[in-house]
Short mmCIF file of C-alpha atoms in Angstrom, two decimals:
data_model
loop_
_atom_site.label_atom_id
_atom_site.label_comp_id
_atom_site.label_asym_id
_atom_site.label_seq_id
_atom_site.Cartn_x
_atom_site.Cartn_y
_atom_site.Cartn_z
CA UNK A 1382 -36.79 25.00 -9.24
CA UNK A 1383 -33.19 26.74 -9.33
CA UNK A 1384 -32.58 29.84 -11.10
CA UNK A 1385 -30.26 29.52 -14.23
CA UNK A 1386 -27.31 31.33 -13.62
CA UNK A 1387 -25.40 29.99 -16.92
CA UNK A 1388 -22.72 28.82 -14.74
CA UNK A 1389 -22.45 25.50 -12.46
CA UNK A 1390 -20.55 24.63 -9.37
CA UNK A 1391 -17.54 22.63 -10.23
CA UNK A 1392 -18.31 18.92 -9.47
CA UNK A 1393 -16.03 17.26 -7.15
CA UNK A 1394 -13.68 15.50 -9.39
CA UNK A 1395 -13.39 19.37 -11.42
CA UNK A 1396 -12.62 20.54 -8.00
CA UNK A 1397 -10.03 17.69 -7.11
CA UNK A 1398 -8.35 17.80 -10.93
CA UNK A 1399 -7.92 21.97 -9.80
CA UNK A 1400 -6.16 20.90 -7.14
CA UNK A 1401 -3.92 17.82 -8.71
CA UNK A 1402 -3.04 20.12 -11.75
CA UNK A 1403 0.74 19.63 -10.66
CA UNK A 1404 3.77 19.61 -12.69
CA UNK A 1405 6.01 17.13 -13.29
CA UNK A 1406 9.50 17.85 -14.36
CA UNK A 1407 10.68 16.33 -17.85
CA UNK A 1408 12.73 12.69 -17.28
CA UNK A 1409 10.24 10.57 -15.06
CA UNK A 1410 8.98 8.38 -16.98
CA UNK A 1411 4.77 7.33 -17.66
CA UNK A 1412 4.16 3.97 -16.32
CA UNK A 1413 3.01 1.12 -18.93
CA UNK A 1414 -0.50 0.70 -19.43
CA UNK A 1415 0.23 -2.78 -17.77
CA UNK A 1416 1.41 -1.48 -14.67
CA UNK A 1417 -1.04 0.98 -14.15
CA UNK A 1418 -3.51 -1.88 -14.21
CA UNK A 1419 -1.66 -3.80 -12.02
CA UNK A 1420 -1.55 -1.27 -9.44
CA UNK A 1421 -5.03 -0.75 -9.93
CA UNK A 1422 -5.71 -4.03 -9.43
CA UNK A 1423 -4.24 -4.63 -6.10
CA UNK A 1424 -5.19 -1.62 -4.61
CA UNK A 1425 -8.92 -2.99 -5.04
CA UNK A 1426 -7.76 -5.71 -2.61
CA UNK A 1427 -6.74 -2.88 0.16
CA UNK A 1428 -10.08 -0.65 -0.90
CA UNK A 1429 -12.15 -4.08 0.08
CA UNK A 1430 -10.23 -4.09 3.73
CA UNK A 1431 -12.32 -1.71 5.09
CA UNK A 1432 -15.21 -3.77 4.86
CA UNK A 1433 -16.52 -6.32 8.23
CA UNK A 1434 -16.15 -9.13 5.48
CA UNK A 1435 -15.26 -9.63 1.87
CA UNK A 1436 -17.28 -13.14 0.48
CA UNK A 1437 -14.91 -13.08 -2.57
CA UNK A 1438 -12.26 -10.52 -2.63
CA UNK A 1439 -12.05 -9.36 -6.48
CA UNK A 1440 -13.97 -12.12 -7.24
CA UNK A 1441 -11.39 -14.82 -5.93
CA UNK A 1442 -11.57 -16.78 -2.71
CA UNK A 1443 -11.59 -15.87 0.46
CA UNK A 1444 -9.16 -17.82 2.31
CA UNK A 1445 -9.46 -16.53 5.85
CA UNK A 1446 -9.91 -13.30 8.03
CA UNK A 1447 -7.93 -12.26 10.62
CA UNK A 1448 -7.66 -9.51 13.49
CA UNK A 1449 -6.63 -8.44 16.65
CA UNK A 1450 -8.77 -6.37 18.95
CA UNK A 1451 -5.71 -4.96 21.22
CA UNK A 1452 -4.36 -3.27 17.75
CA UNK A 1453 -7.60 -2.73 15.61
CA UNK A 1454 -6.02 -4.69 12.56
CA UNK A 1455 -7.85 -6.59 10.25
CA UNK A 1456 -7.43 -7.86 7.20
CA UNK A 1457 -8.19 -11.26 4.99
CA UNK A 1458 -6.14 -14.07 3.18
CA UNK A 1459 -7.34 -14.52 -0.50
CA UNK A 1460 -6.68 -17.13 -3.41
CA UNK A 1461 -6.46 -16.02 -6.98
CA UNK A 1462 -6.45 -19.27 -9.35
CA UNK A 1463 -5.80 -17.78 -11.94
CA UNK A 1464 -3.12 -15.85 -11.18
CA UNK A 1465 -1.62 -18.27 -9.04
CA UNK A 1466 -1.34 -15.97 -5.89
CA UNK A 1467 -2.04 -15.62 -2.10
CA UNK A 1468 -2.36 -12.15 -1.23
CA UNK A 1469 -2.50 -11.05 2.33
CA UNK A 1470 -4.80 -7.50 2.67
CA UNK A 1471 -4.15 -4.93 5.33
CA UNK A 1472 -6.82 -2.68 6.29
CA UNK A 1473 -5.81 1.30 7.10
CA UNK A 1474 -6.90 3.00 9.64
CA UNK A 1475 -10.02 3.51 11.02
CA UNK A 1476 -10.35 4.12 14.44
CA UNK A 1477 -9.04 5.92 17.36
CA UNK A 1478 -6.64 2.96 18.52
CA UNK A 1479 -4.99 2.97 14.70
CA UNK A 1480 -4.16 6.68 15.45
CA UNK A 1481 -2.68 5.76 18.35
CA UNK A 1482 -0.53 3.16 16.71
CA UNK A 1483 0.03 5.77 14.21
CA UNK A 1484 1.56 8.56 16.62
CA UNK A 1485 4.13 5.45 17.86
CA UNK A 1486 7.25 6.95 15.60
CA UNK A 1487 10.24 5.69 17.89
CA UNK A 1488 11.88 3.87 15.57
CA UNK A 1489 12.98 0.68 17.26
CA UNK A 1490 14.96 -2.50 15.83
CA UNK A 1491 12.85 -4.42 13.69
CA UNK A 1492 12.65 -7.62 15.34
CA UNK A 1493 9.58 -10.38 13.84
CA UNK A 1494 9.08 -13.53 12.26
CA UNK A 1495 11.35 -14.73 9.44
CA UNK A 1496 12.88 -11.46 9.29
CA UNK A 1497 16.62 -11.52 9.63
CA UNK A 1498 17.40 -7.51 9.01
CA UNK A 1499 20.42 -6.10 8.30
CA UNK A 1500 21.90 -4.18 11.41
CA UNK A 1501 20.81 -0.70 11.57
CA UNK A 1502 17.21 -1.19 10.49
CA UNK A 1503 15.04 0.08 12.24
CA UNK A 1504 11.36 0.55 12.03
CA UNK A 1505 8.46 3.01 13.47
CA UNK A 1506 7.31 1.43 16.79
CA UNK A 1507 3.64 1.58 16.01
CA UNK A 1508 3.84 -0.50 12.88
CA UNK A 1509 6.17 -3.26 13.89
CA UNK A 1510 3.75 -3.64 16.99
CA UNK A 1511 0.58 -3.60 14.63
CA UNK A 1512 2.05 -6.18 12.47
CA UNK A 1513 3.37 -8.62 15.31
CA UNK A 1514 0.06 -8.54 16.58
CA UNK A 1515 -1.13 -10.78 13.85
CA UNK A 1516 1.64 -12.05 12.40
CA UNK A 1517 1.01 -15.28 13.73
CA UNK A 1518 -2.10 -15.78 12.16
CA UNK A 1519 -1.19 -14.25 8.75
CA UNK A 1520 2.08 -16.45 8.84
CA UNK A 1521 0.13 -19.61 9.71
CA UNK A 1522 -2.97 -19.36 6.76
CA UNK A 1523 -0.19 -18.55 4.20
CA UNK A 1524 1.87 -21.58 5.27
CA UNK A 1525 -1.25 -23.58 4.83
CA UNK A 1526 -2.04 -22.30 1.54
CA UNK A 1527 1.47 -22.89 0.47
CA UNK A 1528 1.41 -26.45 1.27
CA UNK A 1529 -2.01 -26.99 -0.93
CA UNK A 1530 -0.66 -24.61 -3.81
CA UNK A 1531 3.37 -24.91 -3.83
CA UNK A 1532 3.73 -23.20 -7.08
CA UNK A 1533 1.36 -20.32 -5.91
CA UNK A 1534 3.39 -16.42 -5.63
CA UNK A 1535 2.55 -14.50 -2.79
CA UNK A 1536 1.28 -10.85 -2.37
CA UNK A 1537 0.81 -8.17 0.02
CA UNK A 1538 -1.13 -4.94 -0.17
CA UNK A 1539 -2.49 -2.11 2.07
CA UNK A 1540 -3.42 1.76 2.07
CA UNK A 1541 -2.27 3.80 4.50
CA UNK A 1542 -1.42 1.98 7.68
CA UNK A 1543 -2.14 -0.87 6.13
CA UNK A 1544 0.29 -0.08 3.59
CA UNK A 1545 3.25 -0.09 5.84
CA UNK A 1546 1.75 -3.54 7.81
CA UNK A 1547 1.95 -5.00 4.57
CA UNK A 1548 5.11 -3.77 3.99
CA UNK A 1549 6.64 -5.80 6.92
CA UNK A 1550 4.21 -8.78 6.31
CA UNK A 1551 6.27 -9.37 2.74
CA UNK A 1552 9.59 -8.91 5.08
CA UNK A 1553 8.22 -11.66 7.13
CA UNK A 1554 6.66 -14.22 4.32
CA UNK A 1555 9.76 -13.45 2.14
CA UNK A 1556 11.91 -14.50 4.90
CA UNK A 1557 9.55 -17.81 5.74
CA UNK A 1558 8.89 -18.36 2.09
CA UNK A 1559 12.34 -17.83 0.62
CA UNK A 1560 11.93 -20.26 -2.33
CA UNK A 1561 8.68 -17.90 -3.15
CA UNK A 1562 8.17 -14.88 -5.07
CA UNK A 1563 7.15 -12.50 -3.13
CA UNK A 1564 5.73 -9.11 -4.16
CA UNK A 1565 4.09 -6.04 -1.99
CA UNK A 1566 2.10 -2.95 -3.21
CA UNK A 1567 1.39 0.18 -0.46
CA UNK A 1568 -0.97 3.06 -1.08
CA UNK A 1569 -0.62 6.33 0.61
CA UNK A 1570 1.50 5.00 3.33
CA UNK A 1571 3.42 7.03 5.66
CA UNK A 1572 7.08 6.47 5.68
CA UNK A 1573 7.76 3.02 7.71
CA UNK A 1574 11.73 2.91 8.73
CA UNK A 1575 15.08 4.93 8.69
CA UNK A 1576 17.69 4.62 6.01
CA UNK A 1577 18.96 1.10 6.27
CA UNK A 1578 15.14 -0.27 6.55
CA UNK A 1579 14.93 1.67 3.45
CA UNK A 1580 17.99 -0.47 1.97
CA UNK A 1581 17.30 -3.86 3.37
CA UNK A 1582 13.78 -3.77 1.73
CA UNK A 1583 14.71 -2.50 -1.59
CA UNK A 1584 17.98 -4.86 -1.79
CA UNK A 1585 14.91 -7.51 -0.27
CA UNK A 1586 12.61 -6.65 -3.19
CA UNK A 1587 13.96 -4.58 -6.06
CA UNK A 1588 11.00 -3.37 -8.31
CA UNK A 1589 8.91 -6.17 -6.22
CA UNK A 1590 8.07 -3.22 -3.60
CA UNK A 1591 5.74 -0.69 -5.33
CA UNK A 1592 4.77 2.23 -3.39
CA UNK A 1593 2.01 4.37 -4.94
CA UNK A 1594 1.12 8.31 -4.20
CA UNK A 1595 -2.23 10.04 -5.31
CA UNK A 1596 -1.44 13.96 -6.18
CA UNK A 1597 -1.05 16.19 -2.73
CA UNK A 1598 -1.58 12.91 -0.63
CA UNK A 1599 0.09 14.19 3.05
CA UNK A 1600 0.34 10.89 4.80
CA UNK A 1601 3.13 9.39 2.60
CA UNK A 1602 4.98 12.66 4.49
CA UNK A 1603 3.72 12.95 7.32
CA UNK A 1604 6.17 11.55 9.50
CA UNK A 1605 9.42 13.17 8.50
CA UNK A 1606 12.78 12.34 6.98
CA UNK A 1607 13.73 15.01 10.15
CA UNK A 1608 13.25 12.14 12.14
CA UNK A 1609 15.38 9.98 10.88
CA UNK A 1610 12.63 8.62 8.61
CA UNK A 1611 13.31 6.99 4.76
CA UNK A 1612 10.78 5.88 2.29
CA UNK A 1613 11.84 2.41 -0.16
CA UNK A 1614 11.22 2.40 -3.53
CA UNK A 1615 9.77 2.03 -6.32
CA UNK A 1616 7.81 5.28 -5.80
CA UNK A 1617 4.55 5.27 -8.49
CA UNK A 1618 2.80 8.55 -8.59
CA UNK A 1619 -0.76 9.80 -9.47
CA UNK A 1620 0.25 13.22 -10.21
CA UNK A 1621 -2.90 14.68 -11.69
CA UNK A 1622 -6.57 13.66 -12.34
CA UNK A 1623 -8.55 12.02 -14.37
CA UNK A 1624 -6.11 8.41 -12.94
CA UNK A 1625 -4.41 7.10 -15.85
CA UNK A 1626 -0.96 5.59 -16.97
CA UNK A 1627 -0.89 9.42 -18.74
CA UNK A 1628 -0.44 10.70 -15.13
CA UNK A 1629 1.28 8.47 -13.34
CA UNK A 1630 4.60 8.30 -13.52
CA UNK A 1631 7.60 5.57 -12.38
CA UNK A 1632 10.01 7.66 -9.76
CA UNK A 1633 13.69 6.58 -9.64
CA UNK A 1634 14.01 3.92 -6.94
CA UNK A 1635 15.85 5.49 -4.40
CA UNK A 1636 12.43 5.91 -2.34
CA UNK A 1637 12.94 9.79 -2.23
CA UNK A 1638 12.80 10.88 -5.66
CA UNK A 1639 12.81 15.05 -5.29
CA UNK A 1640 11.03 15.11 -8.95
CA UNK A 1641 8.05 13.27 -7.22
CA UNK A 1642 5.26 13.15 -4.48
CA UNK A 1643 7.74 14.84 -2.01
CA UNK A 1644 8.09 18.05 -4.19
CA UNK A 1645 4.41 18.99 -3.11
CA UNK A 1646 4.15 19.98 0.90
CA UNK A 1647 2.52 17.82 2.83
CA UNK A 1648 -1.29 18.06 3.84
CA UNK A 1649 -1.98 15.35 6.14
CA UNK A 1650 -5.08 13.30 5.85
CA UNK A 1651 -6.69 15.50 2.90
CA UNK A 1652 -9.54 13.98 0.02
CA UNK A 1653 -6.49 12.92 -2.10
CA UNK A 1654 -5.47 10.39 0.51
CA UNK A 1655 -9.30 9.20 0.24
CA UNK A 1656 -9.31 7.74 -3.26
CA UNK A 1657 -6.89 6.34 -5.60
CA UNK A 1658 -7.20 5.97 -8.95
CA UNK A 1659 -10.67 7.32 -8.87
CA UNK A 1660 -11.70 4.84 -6.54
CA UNK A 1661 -12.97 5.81 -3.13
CA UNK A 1662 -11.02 3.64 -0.46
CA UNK A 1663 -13.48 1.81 1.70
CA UNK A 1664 -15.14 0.61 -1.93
CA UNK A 1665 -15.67 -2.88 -1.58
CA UNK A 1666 -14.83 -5.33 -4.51
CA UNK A 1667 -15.98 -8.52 -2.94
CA UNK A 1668 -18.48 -10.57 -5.78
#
């Protein structure tokens, strides 16, 4: 039996609010309930990634798998019904090969299927080679799915790495589906492409590219602007705990908003890249 003490260790999500407790400055604006559900929502379709297999990703159909062994990507195609969509879901990373992919930061012209960049782009190495590496198969299932549900939108989400593959999967499906809306949701990914990357996807997507940061989260900064590096926008930020719309907030969409997530040093891979929205990634939502 323990000895009463009349105190108690601080849980983990006491100890984790400690360490969100951060400020943010008056003028950025709470998201809408609505959005904050929406993000929510899709980010349980990159938590379920991490999984071997999904049977029925949020409770919709699985449409297909796919991977490539050379890379370590994987990911699934899904159907929603009843929200007429297609969403294509990026896992992050998770082994030593994704790290290696990771520490690829030349940033090289991006150059992949039904993308036609503006000059200048250009794009970390790593990524654009993690994304061409399955590209075909991605490009092929959503073409198929297209051609039985024309009226379907598409989507594409991710944490982490997979956050930044999905980023350049919507380049690619926007430019082979240009008739289609096309919308793309990242969480905690690092930054993916210099300046004019930054532009071409934003110009590309408006408000249709939602990026989302959880508190201290590192990896959104760990490869720096030093380097030549830009996020896009529309930055959404977790500032604090416990997840809400209360504390998150809608960053001006310049992708480098100096009220938001890049006003707190960076910290690498730390527990708040781990969960989002009080949801541990890895947690599979797949009946």
């Amino acid at each position: 039996m323990e000895a009463e003490t009349g105190t108690s260790s601080p849980t983990f999500a006491e100890r984790e609010h400690a360490a969100l407790a951060i400020k943010v400055p008056d003028g950025v604006p709470e998201v809408a309930p609505e959005k904050y559900e929406e993000l929510v929502h899709y980010f349980k379709y990159a938590s379920s990634c991490y999984i071997l297999l999904c049977p029925r990703p949020c409770g919709n159909t699985l449409v297909t798998t796919f991977s490539n062994a050379m890379t370590d990507i994987q990911g699934f195609v899904a159907r929603d019904k009843h929200r007429k969509e297609v969403i294509v879901a990026v896992r992050g990373s998770a082994s030593l090969v994704d790290v290696i992919l990771d520490a690829q930061a030349l940033l090289v012209p991006l150059v992949s299927p039904g993308i036609k960049a503006t000059s200048g782009a250009r794009v970390h190495a790593g990524f654009l080679a993690a994304w061409d590496s399955v590209a075909v198969q991605v490009l092929a299932a959503v073409h198929l799915e297209k051609k039985l549900h024309p009226d379907f939108s598409i989507v594409t989400t991710g944490h982490s790495l997979g956050g930044s593959i999905a980023l350049l999967a919507a380049l690619s499906l926007k430019g082979s589906f240009p008739l289609t809306e096309v919308r793309t949701y990242s969480y905690g990914s690092p930054r993916t492409g210099n300046r004019e990357f930054s532009k071409f996807v934003n110009d590309s997507f408006g408000p249709s590219a939602h990026r989302v940061v959880h508190g201290n989260d590192g990896v959104p900064t760990m490869i720096p602007s030093a380097l030549g590096y830009h996020h896009h926008g529309v930055e959404y930020w977790q500032h604090s705990t416990p997840a809400s719309h209360s504390t998150t907030v809608q960053c001006d969409p310049s992708g480098e908003d100096p009220k938001c997530s890049i006003s707190v040093p960076s910290r690498g891979v730390n527990v708040a890249h781990t969960n989002y929205f009080g949801i541990l990634v890895s947690t599979p939502f797949c009946l």
